[in-house]
Structure formats: structure tokens, C-alpha cells
């Protein structure tokens, strides 16, 4: 009898071990952020930079959307200043990833893409708006890599006459200015952030003019901020701009582009739309805020340009500034109470670093700016928000997509779409691509 019981116990233990072994197999790839247990589900390998607000925010939005669709996500992060991504890319290969999503700076991409080619990565590599850059084209030219990004604008979109006029004029302006041409990457490709910079400047001018109609020479930066909340700007090259109750432009469309195999250009793939039921804001009460007064002595209006001209995001920052400068070259005079005022730009380099934010933003405040534009990069924008708020001058984010830029920051506006939208767009695009393969 004892022998029988012993044999029975041994059998139970063996079955238990088998069950445990099967349970462990379901949790393969237990990396930080890895979800999903369906072995047949599409796999996305997501690589983000530690401490980078934009990178982590967009990676998280993509992960949430891709998992909601039913996919499996392997999420990893790397330290700032990493240049060797071979181990991370090999992990993606080992995990049989169907797609790699790497929402990082173009500096990171300049190292990552050649290494992906050296390792023979075959799955699509995707990223967000930062990758629409000549640096990406140079990095993947003639490699055989399939590189995609989401962005805000396509220079070949002829549906809008305003957009077509902007593209033609901007290209001519670039080719006539060697410094501008070089800052654009040595070509006349129209980056989406240049189009956004162009729109941001024109929205600022429209708000100043709207406020001046009622305030005249008593105009202040607070009046400009109030005007922004209820402004409708129909002539934007990236689509009509109105701001919702958080100060974000009401957007419902993103462009998907693919880097051409020869590295010569970005090719339009499709537009991705989602319903947006946001309503335009009806205003905001700034109380007794005084702000910055109109300079009636020198008859000038300063618009701050808070952008990275150096650092990891320097390339994109320069392209954003180019759109702003081109807009200023076309429209730099405002009539207020029968007097003509000249609009000047004051550019302050935040160096792509959050620790530079306060000093760079303070420089704009000291220059007497009535409004500020920028930045390329969400982290530096968030870090500067309090400085602009304390000075009581509005800021318009151009391509900073993290939701926290405007959340709780009543002086910060934004004319581009947000990461939750962009992440869901790229997750759906990746899912559809895998399903069609």
C-alpha cells in the first residue's frame, strides 16, 4: 500500500512539474513592459531612450495601442548617449519581431540604422515625426531597410492651395539662401516641422492682430494669449487650426511616409485619420495678469523662437526655425492704432537639453518677447513652461507631441497632434502591415 501511495505521489509531482514548465513557456520575453502570451500574435519590438520624455511617451502610446489590437510588445530602454545598438537589435531578431518601433532622435537613428543593416534586419523599422529628416535618408540609403515614420505634412499633397504655395515659395527661398539651404540638410526637401513652424508664426501673427483690434496701443501679451483661445486660422498649410480647452490644436489626421530605397526622399504612403470630437475653447480667465506691454517707443514686436540648434535634436530644430524665418520674411509688419510695428525674431538655443530650458526661455523673456514659438522636443518644452507662465507670455508648441506640454500649462498652446494619437496611428499601421504580409 505504501509503495502504491509513493508511486501516486511521484506521479502527481511529475504532472505538476510539467504544468509548471508549460506555464513558464507562456511568459517568454519577460522584458520590462513585455505583454501578451499568444504565440501567434504579431510581435513589436519597441526601443526607447531612458529619460527622454518624447521617446518614452510615444513608445508607451504605441505599446498601449498595439496590445489593445491584440499584439505582443517587447519593450526595452537604453541609456542616453548609447551609440551601439547591436545587442538591442539582435534581441528584436531573436524575438522574431514583425516590426521595430524606435521613437528616438535622429542622432540615435544615425547609429541604429546602419547597425540594423549590418545585422540583416528584415522587418519594417518605424518611428514618429522626428525621423522625417535627411539624416534618416542618409542613414538608410541603399541598405535595403524598410523605414517608415508618421508626420504632420506632405509636400506633395496638392489638396490645399495654401500648402502648394508654401512648398513652392519655401523651396525657392531655401535655394536662394545658402545658410538656410545648409541648415535644411543641404537639400530643398520640405520637412513637416518647417510647415508647422510656418503655421505657428502665422497663428501668432493672427492672434496679435486680433488682440490689437480691440486693445490698440494698450496691447499686452495677456491679450495675445486670450486671443489664441478663440482664434480660428483657416489658412494654415497643415490644416485649419483651432485650440481646444487644453490649448491643443484639434487634429484628426497624420501622414505615413516611407524613406525611399535610394535615400533621395520620403515617399507618401497614406493618411491615417481618427475621429476627433474636441470643441474649440471659449476663452480663458487670466485674472489680473499684466504681461508684457507693447513697445510703443521702438515700434517693434518680438517673437521668441525657443528651439534646439545644437544637440540631439539640432537638425530638426533648425528645420523648424527655417519655417518660422520664412514666414517672417513674408509678413513682418503690423499696423496698430495707426502706427506700423516691425516684428522681429529672437532665437534662443536650448541645446536639446532640459537643463538648458530655463536659461534659454529666460533669454526670450529678457528680450521682451510678446509670444514664444517652440520647441522641437517635448522635454525641453515642458521644462520651459513655468518660465513663460511666470512672465505671462504665451508659447506655441510647434512639434512637441507629449501631452504634458499643455496639460496644466495655461500659457502653452500647441499646433501639432499628440503622442496618444501618433502612437495609435503607428500601431494600427504596423498591425495592418503585418496582417497583409
Coordinates of C-alpha atoms in Angstrom, one line a residue:
X1 CA 0.0 0.0 0.0
X2 CA 2.8 2.4 0.9
X3 CA 4.5 1.6 -2.3
X4 CA 1.3 2.4 -4.2
X5 CA 1.0 5.8 -2.4
X6 CA 4.6 6.6 -3.1
X7 CA 4.1 5.9 -6.8
X8 CA 1.0 8.0 -6.8
X9 CA 2.7 11.0 -5.1
X10 CA 5.6 10.7 -7.6
X11 CA 3.1 10.8 -10.5
X12 CA 1.4 13.9 -9.1
X13 CA 4.7 15.7 -8.6
X14 CA 5.7 14.8 -12.2
X15 CA 2.5 16.2 -13.6
X16 CA 2.9 19.3 -11.5
X17 CA 6.4 19.9 -12.9
X18 CA 5.1 19.5 -16.5
X19 CA 2.4 22.0 -15.8
X20 CA 4.9 24.5 -14.3
X21 CA 7.1 24.1 -17.3
X22 CA 4.2 24.9 -19.7
X23 CA 3.3 28.0 -17.6
X24 CA 6.9 29.3 -17.8
X25 CA 6.9 28.9 -21.6
X26 CA 4.0 31.3 -22.0
X27 CA 6.0 34.2 -20.4
X28 CA 8.9 34.1 -22.8
X29 CA 10.5 37.5 -23.4
X30 CA 9.7 38.8 -19.9
X31 CA 11.5 42.1 -20.6
X32 CA 10.3 45.3 -18.9
X33 CA 7.0 46.2 -20.5
X34 CA 6.6 42.9 -22.4
X35 CA 2.9 41.8 -22.6
X36 CA 0.9 39.1 -24.3
X37 CA 1.0 35.4 -24.3
X38 CA -0.4 34.4 -27.7
X39 CA 2.5 32.8 -29.6
X40 CA 0.7 33.6 -32.9
X41 CA 0.2 37.3 -32.1
X42 CA 2.2 39.9 -34.1
X43 CA 5.3 41.0 -32.2
X44 CA 6.5 44.6 -32.0
X45 CA 9.9 45.3 -30.5
X46 CA 9.9 48.8 -29.0
X47 CA 13.1 50.7 -28.2
X48 CA 13.1 53.9 -26.3
X49 CA 15.7 56.2 -24.6
X50 CA 15.7 56.4 -20.8
X51 CA 14.9 59.8 -19.5
X52 CA 13.7 61.2 -22.9
X53 CA 10.2 62.5 -22.4
X54 CA 9.3 62.3 -26.1
X55 CA 10.8 58.8 -26.7
X56 CA 9.2 57.2 -23.6
X57 CA 5.8 58.9 -24.1
X58 CA 5.4 57.8 -27.7
X59 CA 6.8 54.3 -27.0
X60 CA 4.2 53.9 -24.3
X61 CA 1.4 55.2 -26.5
X62 CA 2.4 52.7 -29.3
X63 CA 2.6 49.9 -26.8
X64 CA -0.9 50.5 -25.4
X65 CA -2.5 50.7 -28.8
X66 CA -0.6 47.7 -30.3
X67 CA -1.5 45.5 -27.3
X68 CA -5.1 46.7 -27.5
X69 CA -5.2 45.4 -31.1
X70 CA -4.0 42.0 -29.8
X71 CA -0.3 42.2 -30.4
X72 CA 2.7 41.4 -28.2
X73 CA 5.2 44.1 -27.3
X74 CA 8.8 43.6 -26.2
X75 CA 9.8 46.9 -24.7
X76 CA 13.4 47.9 -23.9
X77 CA 15.1 51.2 -23.0
X78 CA 18.7 52.3 -23.5
X79 CA 20.8 54.9 -21.6
X80 CA 21.4 58.3 -23.1
X81 CA 24.5 58.6 -25.3
X82 CA 24.3 55.0 -26.4
X83 CA 25.8 54.5 -29.8
X84 CA 26.0 50.7 -30.1
X85 CA 22.5 49.2 -30.6
X86 CA 23.6 45.8 -31.9
X87 CA 22.5 43.9 -28.8
X88 CA 19.1 45.5 -28.8
X89 CA 18.6 44.9 -32.5
X90 CA 19.7 41.3 -32.1
X91 CA 17.1 40.9 -29.3
X92 CA 14.5 42.1 -31.8
X93 CA 15.7 39.4 -34.3
X94 CA 15.8 36.7 -31.6
X95 CA 12.2 37.6 -30.6
X96 CA 11.1 37.2 -34.2
X97 CA 9.8 40.8 -34.2
X98 CA 7.4 41.6 -37.0
X99 CA 8.2 45.3 -36.6
X100 CA 10.6 47.5 -34.7
X101 CA 9.3 50.8 -33.3
X102 CA 12.1 53.2 -32.3
X103 CA 10.7 56.7 -31.5
X104 CA 14.1 58.3 -30.9
X105 CA 16.1 61.3 -32.0
X106 CA 17.8 61.4 -35.4
X107 CA 21.2 61.2 -33.6
X108 CA 20.2 57.8 -32.3
X109 CA 18.9 56.8 -35.7
X110 CA 22.1 57.7 -37.4
X111 CA 23.8 54.9 -35.4
X112 CA 20.9 52.5 -35.2
X113 CA 20.0 52.2 -38.9
X114 CA 23.5 51.2 -40.2
X115 CA 23.8 48.7 -37.4
X116 CA 20.3 47.3 -38.3
X117 CA 21.5 46.8 -41.9
X118 CA 24.8 45.1 -40.7
X119 CA 22.7 42.6 -38.7
X120 CA 20.4 41.9 -41.6
X121 CA 17.2 43.3 -40.0
X122 CA 14.4 42.5 -42.4
X123 CA 11.3 43.7 -40.6
X124 CA 10.0 47.2 -41.0
X125 CA 11.6 49.9 -38.7
X126 CA 9.2 52.6 -37.7
X127 CA 9.3 55.8 -35.7
X128 CA 7.5 59.0 -35.1
X129 CA 7.7 62.5 -36.5
X130 CA 11.4 63.1 -35.6
X131 CA 12.5 60.7 -38.3
X132 CA 11.4 62.8 -41.2
X133 CA 14.9 64.1 -41.7
X134 CA 17.7 63.9 -44.3
X135 CA 19.7 62.2 -41.6
X136 CA 17.4 59.2 -41.8
X137 CA 17.6 59.2 -45.6
X138 CA 21.4 59.3 -45.4
X139 CA 21.4 56.5 -42.8
X140 CA 19.4 54.0 -44.7
X141 CA 20.2 54.9 -48.3
X142 CA 20.9 51.7 -50.4
X143 CA 20.7 49.5 -47.4
X144 CA 17.5 47.6 -48.2
X145 CA 15.9 48.7 -44.9
X146 CA 12.2 49.5 -44.8
X147 CA 11.9 52.7 -42.8
X148 CA 8.6 54.4 -42.0
X149 CA 7.6 57.4 -40.0
X150 CA 4.5 59.4 -39.1
X151 CA 4.4 63.1 -39.7
X152 CA 2.3 66.3 -39.9
X153 CA 2.6 67.3 -43.6
X154 CA 3.4 66.1 -47.1
X155 CA 5.0 68.5 -49.6
X156 CA 3.3 66.6 -52.4
X157 CA -0.2 67.0 -51.0
X158 CA -1.8 69.2 -53.6
X159 CA -5.3 69.2 -52.0
X160 CA -4.6 72.6 -50.4
X161 CA -3.7 75.7 -52.4
X162 CA -2.1 77.2 -49.3
X163 CA 0.1 74.2 -48.9
X164 CA 1.2 74.2 -52.5
X165 CA 2.0 77.9 -52.4
X166 CA 4.0 77.4 -49.2
X167 CA 6.0 74.5 -50.7
X168 CA 6.9 76.4 -53.9
X169 CA 7.9 79.6 -52.0
X170 CA 9.8 77.8 -49.3
X171 CA 11.9 75.8 -51.8
X172 CA 12.7 79.0 -53.8
X173 CA 13.7 80.7 -50.5
X174 CA 15.9 77.8 -49.5
X175 CA 17.7 77.7 -52.8
X176 CA 18.3 81.5 -52.7
X177 CA 19.8 81.4 -49.2
X178 CA 22.9 79.2 -48.8
X179 CA 22.8 79.2 -45.0
X180 CA 19.1 78.2 -44.9
X181 CA 19.8 75.5 -47.5
X182 CA 22.6 74.1 -45.4
X183 CA 20.5 74.2 -42.2
X184 CA 17.9 72.2 -44.1
X185 CA 20.4 69.4 -44.5
X186 CA 21.9 70.5 -47.9
X187 CA 18.7 70.0 -49.9
X188 CA 15.3 71.6 -50.5
X189 CA 13.1 68.8 -49.1
X190 CA 10.3 70.4 -47.2
X191 CA 10.2 68.9 -43.7
X192 CA 6.9 68.7 -42.0
X193 CA 8.3 70.7 -39.0
X194 CA 9.1 73.5 -41.3
X195 CA 5.5 73.6 -42.4
X196 CA 4.5 73.6 -38.7
X197 CA 7.0 76.4 -37.9
X198 CA 5.5 78.4 -40.8
X199 CA 2.0 77.9 -39.4
X200 CA 3.0 78.6 -35.8
X201 CA 4.4 82.0 -36.8
X202 CA 1.3 82.9 -38.8
X203 CA -1.0 81.8 -35.9
X204 CA 1.0 84.1 -33.6
X205 CA 0.6 87.0 -36.0
X206 CA -3.1 86.4 -36.4
X207 CA -3.5 86.4 -32.6
X208 CA -1.5 89.6 -32.2
X209 CA -3.6 91.3 -34.9
X210 CA -6.9 90.1 -33.4
X211 CA -5.9 91.3 -29.9
X212 CA -4.7 94.7 -31.3
X213 CA -8.1 95.3 -33.0
X214 CA -9.7 95.7 -29.5
X215 CA -6.7 96.8 -27.4
X216 CA -4.8 99.1 -29.7
X217 CA -1.6 100.5 -28.3
X218 CA -2.6 99.1 -24.8
X219 CA -1.9 95.6 -26.2
X220 CA -0.2 93.1 -23.9
X221 CA 1.0 89.5 -24.1
X222 CA -2.0 88.6 -22.0
X223 CA -4.3 89.9 -24.7
X224 CA -2.5 87.8 -27.2
X225 CA -2.9 84.7 -25.1
X226 CA -6.7 85.4 -24.7
X227 CA -7.0 85.8 -28.5
X228 CA -5.4 82.4 -29.1
X229 CA -8.1 80.5 -27.2
X230 CA -10.8 81.7 -29.6
X231 CA -8.8 82.1 -32.8
X232 CA -9.7 80.2 -36.0
X233 CA -6.9 80.2 -38.5
X234 CA -8.2 78.8 -41.8
X235 CA -5.1 79.4 -44.0
X236 CA -2.7 77.0 -42.2
X237 CA -0.7 74.8 -44.5
X238 CA -1.1 71.9 -42.1
X239 CA -4.9 72.3 -41.9
X240 CA -7.2 74.6 -40.0
X241 CA -6.1 75.5 -36.5
X242 CA -8.4 76.0 -33.5
X243 CA -7.4 75.2 -29.9
X244 CA -9.4 73.0 -27.5
X245 CA -9.8 73.5 -23.8
X246 CA -6.2 72.3 -23.1
X247 CA -4.7 74.6 -25.7
X248 CA -4.1 71.8 -28.3
X249 CA -4.9 72.2 -31.9
X250 CA -7.9 70.0 -32.9
X251 CA -6.3 67.5 -35.3
X252 CA -7.6 64.2 -36.8
X253 CA -5.0 63.3 -39.5
X254 CA -1.4 62.1 -39.7
X255 CA 0.7 61.3 -42.8
X256 CA 2.6 58.0 -43.1
X257 CA 5.8 58.2 -45.2
X258 CA 8.5 55.7 -46.2
X259 CA 12.1 56.6 -46.8
X260 CA 13.0 55.9 -50.5
X261 CA 15.4 53.0 -51.0
X262 CA 18.0 55.3 -52.6
X263 CA 17.7 57.8 -49.7
X264 CA 16.6 60.6 -52.1
X265 CA 13.3 61.4 -50.4
X266 CA 10.3 60.4 -48.3
X267 CA 7.5 58.7 -50.2
X268 CA 3.9 59.2 -49.3
X269 CA 2.3 56.0 -48.1
X270 CA -1.1 57.0 -46.7
X271 CA -3.0 59.3 -44.5
X272 CA -4.4 57.9 -41.2
X273 CA -7.5 59.6 -39.7
X274 CA -9.3 59.2 -36.4
X275 CA -12.4 61.0 -35.2
X276 CA -11.8 64.0 -33.0
X277 CA -14.8 65.4 -31.2
X278 CA -13.0 68.1 -29.4
X279 CA -14.6 71.5 -29.4
X280 CA -12.9 74.9 -29.7
X281 CA -12.2 76.6 -26.4
X282 CA -14.4 79.6 -25.5
X283 CA -11.7 81.5 -23.7
X284 CA -9.6 81.6 -20.5
X285 CA -9.6 83.8 -17.5
X286 CA -6.1 85.1 -16.7
X287 CA -7.4 87.3 -13.9
X288 CA -5.4 90.5 -13.4
X289 CA -2.3 89.3 -15.2
X290 CA -0.3 92.2 -16.6
X291 CA 2.1 90.5 -19.0
X292 CA 4.4 92.2 -21.5
X293 CA 3.3 95.6 -22.8
X294 CA 3.6 96.7 -26.4
X295 CA 6.8 98.5 -27.2
X296 CA 5.4 101.8 -28.3
X297 CA 8.8 103.6 -28.1
X298 CA 10.7 101.4 -30.6
X299 CA 7.6 100.3 -32.5
X300 CA 8.7 96.6 -32.5
X301 CA 7.2 93.3 -31.5
X302 CA 9.5 90.5 -30.5
X303 CA 8.5 86.9 -31.2
X304 CA 10.7 84.4 -29.3
X305 CA 11.9 81.3 -31.0
X306 CA 12.7 78.7 -28.4
X307 CA 14.4 75.8 -30.3
X308 CA 17.4 73.4 -30.3
X309 CA 20.0 74.5 -32.8
X310 CA 22.5 72.1 -31.3
X311 CA 22.4 68.7 -29.5
X312 CA 20.5 65.6 -30.5
X313 CA 17.5 67.5 -31.9
X314 CA 19.5 70.3 -33.5
X315 CA 18.8 69.1 -37.1
X316 CA 15.0 69.1 -36.6
X317 CA 15.2 72.3 -34.6
X318 CA 16.9 74.1 -37.4
X319 CA 14.3 73.0 -39.9
X320 CA 11.5 74.2 -37.6
X321 CA 13.3 77.6 -37.3
X322 CA 13.5 77.8 -41.1
X323 CA 9.8 77.6 -41.4
X324 CA 9.4 80.4 -38.9
X325 CA 12.1 82.6 -40.6
X326 CA 10.5 82.1 -44.0
X327 CA 7.1 83.2 -42.6
X328 CA 8.7 86.3 -41.0
X329 CA 10.3 87.2 -44.3
X330 CA 6.9 87.3 -45.9
X331 CA 5.0 89.1 -43.1
X332 CA 6.8 91.2 -40.6
X333 CA 4.7 94.4 -40.2
X334 CA 1.6 95.0 -38.1
X335 CA -0.5 98.2 -38.0
X336 CA -1.6 99.0 -34.5
X337 CA -3.6 102.2 -33.7
X338 CA -2.4 103.8 -36.9
X339 CA 1.3 103.1 -36.3
X340 CA 3.4 100.5 -38.0
X341 CA 5.3 97.9 -35.9
X342 CA 8.1 95.7 -37.1
X343 CA 8.1 92.1 -36.0
X344 CA 11.5 90.7 -35.0
X345 CA 12.5 87.2 -34.2
X346 CA 14.7 86.4 -31.2
X347 CA 16.1 82.9 -31.4
X348 CA 17.3 81.1 -28.3
X349 CA 19.1 77.7 -28.5
X350 CA 18.0 75.3 -25.8
X351 CA 20.6 72.8 -26.9
X352 CA 18.1 69.9 -26.8
X353 CA 18.7 69.7 -23.1
X354 CA 16.1 70.1 -20.3
X355 CA 18.7 71.6 -18.0
X356 CA 19.1 74.4 -20.5
X357 CA 15.4 75.2 -20.7
X358 CA 15.1 77.8 -18.0
X359 CA 18.1 79.9 -19.2
X360 CA 17.1 79.7 -22.8
X361 CA 13.5 80.6 -22.1
X362 CA 14.6 83.4 -19.7
X363 CA 16.6 84.9 -22.5
X364 CA 13.5 85.2 -24.6
X365 CA 11.7 86.8 -21.7
X366 CA 14.5 89.3 -21.2
X367 CA 14.4 90.2 -24.9
X368 CA 10.8 91.5 -24.3
X369 CA 9.1 88.8 -26.4
X370 CA 5.3 89.1 -26.5
X371 CA 4.9 85.4 -27.5
X372 CA 7.3 82.5 -28.0
X373 CA 7.3 79.6 -30.5
X374 CA 8.7 76.1 -29.9
X375 CA 10.2 73.8 -29.1
X376 CA 11.2 70.8 -31.2
X377 CA 11.3 68.3 -28.4
X378 CA 8.7 67.8 -25.7
X379 CA 11.0 67.6 -22.7
X380 CA 12.6 71.0 -23.2
X381 CA 9.1 72.4 -23.9
X382 CA 7.7 71.1 -20.6
X383 CA 10.8 72.3 -18.7
X384 CA 10.3 75.9 -20.0
X385 CA 6.6 76.1 -19.4
X386 CA 6.8 77.7 -15.9
X387 CA 9.3 80.3 -17.1
X388 CA 6.9 81.5 -19.8
X389 CA 3.9 81.3 -17.4
X390 CA 5.7 83.4 -14.8
X391 CA 6.5 86.0 -17.4
X392 CA 2.8 85.8 -18.5
X393 CA 3.7 85.4 -22.2
X394 CA 2.0 82.6 -24.3
X395 CA 4.1 79.9 -26.0
X396 CA 3.0 77.9 -29.0
X397 CA 4.5 74.4 -29.2
X398 CA 5.3 73.6 -32.8
X399 CA 6.1 69.8 -32.9
X400 CA 6.3 68.9 -29.2
X401 CA 3.8 66.0 -29.1
X402 CA 3.9 64.8 -25.4
X403 CA 0.5 65.5 -23.7
X404 CA 2.2 67.1 -20.7
X405 CA 3.4 70.1 -22.7
X406 CA -0.1 71.8 -22.4
X407 CA -1.6 69.7 -19.6
X408 CA -1.8 72.1 -16.6
X409 CA 0.1 74.8 -18.5
X410 CA -2.4 77.5 -19.3
X411 CA 0.0 79.7 -21.2
X412 CA 1.2 76.9 -23.5
X413 CA -0.6 76.1 -26.8
X414 CA 0.3 73.6 -29.5
X415 CA -0.4 73.3 -33.2
X416 CA 0.5 69.6 -33.8
X417 CA -1.1 66.3 -32.9
X418 CA -0.3 64.5 -29.6
X419 CA 1.6 61.2 -28.8
X420 CA -1.5 59.2 -27.9
X421 CA -2.8 59.9 -31.4
X422 CA 0.5 59.4 -33.1
X423 CA 1.2 56.2 -31.2
X424 CA -2.2 54.7 -32.1
X425 CA -1.7 55.7 -35.8
X426 CA 1.6 53.9 -36.0
X427 CA 0.3 50.9 -34.0
X428 CA -2.6 50.5 -36.4
X429 CA -0.3 50.9 -39.4
X430 CA 2.1 48.3 -38.1
X431 CA -0.7 45.9 -37.3
X432 CA -2.2 46.3 -40.8
X433 CA 1.2 45.8 -42.5
X434 CA 1.9 42.6 -40.5
X435 CA -1.6 41.3 -41.3
X436 CA -1.1 42.0 -45.0
X437 CA 2.2 40.2 -45.2

